[in-house]
């Protein structure tokens, strides 16, 4: 389990770094210029976090899926892996185990600070447009086993 937690942390850290790099780039959005409208928010235990939302091709290598991150200026982040690219539909979120990060299954990770990392145990992600989604994800703290529900939305 310790190796699994480290691998999940490393994968989420790499995605945060990639998104931080991409956040400084321009987006081809029909000529309107930058990514100012790409934002999201999520709530954990009554505290709401918000910040830029970015999506990249799925790190699992599944063609046509996206990984999306909402990154707060406080360091908190919410990452959904393997979001379908369609403009509508609801997908079930799975519980993370050692095989899930290398599959096409949709799962999520949430970091609140350097010592609190939640992983998905269930829930849903609903596409509300081609570049937007909302979610309600049941999660468990990898250290304390505390369960929470994280809700929010994003537009990338």
mmCIF file of C-alpha atoms in Angstrom:
data_model
loop_
_atom_site.group_PDB
_atom_site.id
_atom_site.type_symbol
_atom_site.label_atom_id
_atom_site.label_comp_id
_atom_site.label_asym_id
_atom_site.label_seq_id
_atom_site.Cartn_x
_atom_site.Cartn_y
_atom_site.Cartn_z
ATOM 1 C CA UNK A 1 0.000 0.000 0.000
ATOM 2 C CA UNK A 2 2.899 2.356 0.741
ATOM 3 C CA UNK A 3 4.275 1.890 -2.788
ATOM 4 C CA UNK A 4 0.787 2.406 -4.220
ATOM 5 C CA UNK A 5 0.391 5.705 -2.298
ATOM 6 C CA UNK A 6 3.793 6.884 -3.506
ATOM 7 C CA UNK A 7 2.952 6.025 -7.130
ATOM 8 C CA UNK A 8 -0.384 7.872 -6.939
ATOM 9 C CA UNK A 9 1.347 10.894 -5.382
ATOM 10 C CA UNK A 10 4.057 10.912 -8.066
ATOM 11 C CA UNK A 11 1.492 10.621 -10.869
ATOM 12 C CA UNK A 12 -0.591 13.492 -9.467
ATOM 13 C CA UNK A 13 2.541 15.628 -8.912
ATOM 14 C CA UNK A 14 3.622 15.110 -12.526
ATOM 15 C CA UNK A 15 0.186 16.127 -13.768
ATOM 16 C CA UNK A 16 0.280 19.270 -11.603
ATOM 17 C CA UNK A 17 3.671 20.201 -13.081
ATOM 18 C CA UNK A 18 2.472 19.616 -16.655
ATOM 19 C CA UNK A 19 -0.628 21.719 -16.045
ATOM 20 C CA UNK A 20 1.429 24.475 -14.420
ATOM 21 C CA UNK A 21 3.542 24.574 -17.566
ATOM 22 C CA UNK A 22 0.516 24.513 -19.861
ATOM 23 C CA UNK A 23 -1.174 27.205 -17.796
ATOM 24 C CA UNK A 24 1.357 29.681 -19.102
ATOM 25 C CA UNK A 25 0.500 28.793 -22.718
ATOM 26 C CA UNK A 26 -2.211 30.168 -24.953
ATOM 27 C CA UNK A 27 -5.237 28.081 -25.871
ATOM 28 C CA UNK A 28 -6.710 27.863 -29.353
ATOM 29 C CA UNK A 29 -10.248 28.813 -28.453
ATOM 30 C CA UNK A 30 -11.412 30.461 -31.637
ATOM 31 C CA UNK A 31 -9.141 33.471 -31.340
ATOM 32 C CA UNK A 32 -10.274 34.819 -27.995
ATOM 33 C CA UNK A 33 -6.734 34.532 -26.667
ATOM 34 C CA UNK A 34 -5.955 33.074 -23.288
ATOM 35 C CA UNK A 35 -7.257 30.559 -20.799
ATOM 36 C CA UNK A 36 -8.835 33.029 -18.370
ATOM 37 C CA UNK A 37 -12.229 31.324 -18.595
ATOM 38 C CA UNK A 38 -10.758 27.906 -17.770
ATOM 39 C CA UNK A 39 -11.547 27.546 -14.079
ATOM 40 C CA UNK A 40 -13.058 25.199 -11.562
ATOM 41 C CA UNK A 41 -14.011 24.752 -7.949
ATOM 42 C CA UNK A 42 -14.326 21.875 -5.519
ATOM 43 C CA UNK A 43 -15.474 21.508 -1.938
ATOM 44 C CA UNK A 44 -13.945 19.241 0.710
ATOM 45 C CA UNK A 45 -15.432 19.051 4.218
ATOM 46 C CA UNK A 46 -17.138 22.436 3.811
ATOM 47 C CA UNK A 47 -14.084 24.276 2.467
ATOM 48 C CA UNK A 48 -14.264 25.452 -1.134
ATOM 49 C CA UNK A 49 -11.177 25.666 -3.322
ATOM 50 C CA UNK A 50 -11.025 27.281 -6.743
ATOM 51 C CA UNK A 51 -8.501 27.967 -9.435
ATOM 52 C CA UNK A 52 -7.541 27.317 -13.025
ATOM 53 C CA UNK A 53 -8.763 24.126 -14.679
ATOM 54 C CA UNK A 54 -6.755 22.439 -17.403
ATOM 55 C CA UNK A 55 -7.063 19.199 -19.345
ATOM 56 C CA UNK A 56 -4.407 17.169 -21.134
ATOM 57 C CA UNK A 57 -4.512 13.881 -23.054
ATOM 58 C CA UNK A 58 -4.938 10.995 -20.620
ATOM 59 C CA UNK A 59 -1.667 9.976 -18.958
ATOM 60 C CA UNK A 60 -2.879 6.364 -19.032
ATOM 61 C CA UNK A 61 -2.477 6.493 -22.781
ATOM 62 C CA UNK A 62 -6.163 5.875 -23.506
ATOM 63 C CA UNK A 63 -6.819 7.614 -26.796
ATOM 64 C CA UNK A 64 -9.690 10.086 -26.639
ATOM 65 C CA UNK A 65 -9.752 10.492 -22.849
ATOM 66 C CA UNK A 66 -8.538 13.480 -20.855
ATOM 67 C CA UNK A 67 -7.048 14.112 -17.435
ATOM 68 C CA UNK A 68 -8.353 17.329 -15.882
ATOM 69 C CA UNK A 69 -7.036 19.237 -12.888
ATOM 70 C CA UNK A 70 -8.370 22.089 -10.818
ATOM 71 C CA UNK A 71 -5.433 23.698 -8.997
ATOM 72 C CA UNK A 72 -6.008 26.134 -6.131
ATOM 73 C CA UNK A 73 -3.482 28.826 -5.231
ATOM 74 C CA UNK A 74 -3.374 27.269 -1.745
ATOM 75 C CA UNK A 75 -1.835 24.090 -3.171
ATOM 76 C CA UNK A 76 -5.046 22.027 -3.054
ATOM 77 C CA UNK A 77 -5.939 20.188 -6.251
ATOM 78 C CA UNK A 78 -8.597 17.877 -7.656
ATOM 79 C CA UNK A 79 -7.616 15.610 -10.544
ATOM 80 C CA UNK A 80 -9.962 13.453 -12.602
ATOM 81 C CA UNK A 81 -8.331 10.868 -14.845
ATOM 82 C CA UNK A 82 -9.839 9.461 -18.068
ATOM 83 C CA UNK A 83 -12.705 11.897 -18.649
ATOM 84 C CA UNK A 84 -14.398 11.079 -21.968
ATOM 85 C CA UNK A 85 -14.204 13.886 -24.539
ATOM 86 C CA UNK A 86 -17.932 13.955 -25.373
ATOM 87 C CA UNK A 87 -20.165 16.904 -24.576
ATOM 88 C CA UNK A 88 -22.673 15.042 -22.399
ATOM 89 C CA UNK A 89 -23.114 11.920 -20.351
ATOM 90 C CA UNK A 90 -22.407 10.632 -16.867
ATOM 91 C CA UNK A 91 -19.505 8.342 -16.017
ATOM 92 C CA UNK A 92 -19.044 6.303 -12.865
ATOM 93 C CA UNK A 93 -15.920 6.869 -10.799
ATOM 94 C CA UNK A 94 -14.133 3.735 -9.582
ATOM 95 C CA UNK A 95 -12.161 2.883 -6.489
ATOM 96 C CA UNK A 96 -8.444 3.098 -7.091
ATOM 97 C CA UNK A 97 -6.397 -0.061 -6.852
ATOM 98 C CA UNK A 98 -3.043 -0.988 -8.341
ATOM 99 C CA UNK A 99 -4.505 -1.716 -11.823
ATOM 100 C CA UNK A 100 -6.796 1.302 -12.250
ATOM 101 C CA UNK A 101 -4.154 3.972 -13.083
ATOM 102 C CA UNK A 102 -3.164 1.954 -16.157
ATOM 103 C CA UNK A 103 -6.694 1.410 -17.461
ATOM 104 C CA UNK A 104 -9.436 3.436 -19.139
ATOM 105 C CA UNK A 105 -11.452 3.611 -15.913
ATOM 106 C CA UNK A 106 -12.364 7.016 -14.534
ATOM 107 C CA UNK A 107 -10.875 7.813 -11.112
ATOM 108 C CA UNK A 108 -9.930 10.857 -9.050
ATOM 109 C CA UNK A 109 -7.331 12.117 -6.597
ATOM 110 C CA UNK A 110 -7.663 15.148 -4.339
ATOM 111 C CA UNK A 111 -4.876 16.803 -2.378
ATOM 112 C CA UNK A 112 -5.689 19.352 0.293
ATOM 113 C CA UNK A 113 -2.140 19.777 1.576
ATOM 114 C CA UNK A 114 1.099 17.804 1.496
ATOM 115 C CA UNK A 115 -0.135 15.326 4.096
ATOM 116 C CA UNK A 116 -3.768 14.865 3.015
ATOM 117 C CA UNK A 117 -4.351 12.877 -0.162
ATOM 118 C CA UNK A 118 -7.772 11.457 -0.962
ATOM 119 C CA UNK A 119 -8.425 8.748 -3.552
ATOM 120 C CA UNK A 120 -11.753 7.925 -5.162
ATOM 121 C CA UNK A 121 -13.993 5.103 -3.990
ATOM 122 C CA UNK A 122 -17.039 5.877 -6.148
ATOM 123 C CA UNK A 123 -19.264 8.655 -7.446
ATOM 124 C CA UNK A 124 -19.997 10.280 -10.793
ATOM 125 C CA UNK A 125 -18.593 12.789 -13.262
ATOM 126 C CA UNK A 126 -21.096 14.408 -15.612
ATOM 127 C CA UNK A 127 -20.069 16.238 -18.765
ATOM 128 C CA UNK A 128 -22.043 19.499 -18.999
ATOM 129 C CA UNK A 129 -20.461 20.562 -22.294
ATOM 130 C CA UNK A 130 -17.537 19.653 -24.517
ATOM 131 C CA UNK A 131 -15.115 21.426 -22.154
ATOM 132 C CA UNK A 132 -16.991 21.346 -18.845
ATOM 133 C CA UNK A 133 -17.990 18.854 -16.180
ATOM 134 C CA UNK A 134 -19.412 18.535 -12.690
ATOM 135 C CA UNK A 135 -18.695 15.848 -10.143
ATOM 136 C CA UNK A 136 -19.616 14.241 -6.854
ATOM 137 C CA UNK A 137 -16.924 11.802 -5.801
ATOM 138 C CA UNK A 138 -16.700 9.662 -2.671
ATOM 139 C CA UNK A 139 -13.120 9.582 -1.443
ATOM 140 C CA UNK A 140 -10.959 8.137 1.323
ATOM 141 C CA UNK A 141 -7.887 9.667 2.983
ATOM 142 C CA UNK A 142 -4.975 7.354 2.193
ATOM 143 C CA UNK A 143 -3.426 7.926 5.627
ATOM 144 C CA UNK A 144 -6.331 8.082 8.090
ATOM 145 C CA UNK A 145 -9.065 6.217 6.146
ATOM 146 C CA UNK A 146 -11.428 9.174 6.708
ATOM 147 C CA UNK A 147 -14.186 9.251 4.073
ATOM 148 C CA UNK A 148 -15.431 12.451 2.430
ATOM 149 C CA UNK A 149 -17.507 13.478 -0.560
ATOM 150 C CA UNK A 150 -15.885 16.015 -2.867
ATOM 151 C CA UNK A 151 -18.204 18.008 -5.126
ATOM 152 C CA UNK A 152 -17.534 20.665 -7.721
ATOM 153 C CA UNK A 153 -17.267 21.613 -11.355
ATOM 154 C CA UNK A 154 -14.718 22.650 -13.920
ATOM 155 C CA UNK A 155 -14.370 24.225 -17.339
ATOM 156 C CA UNK A 156 -11.140 23.629 -19.251
#
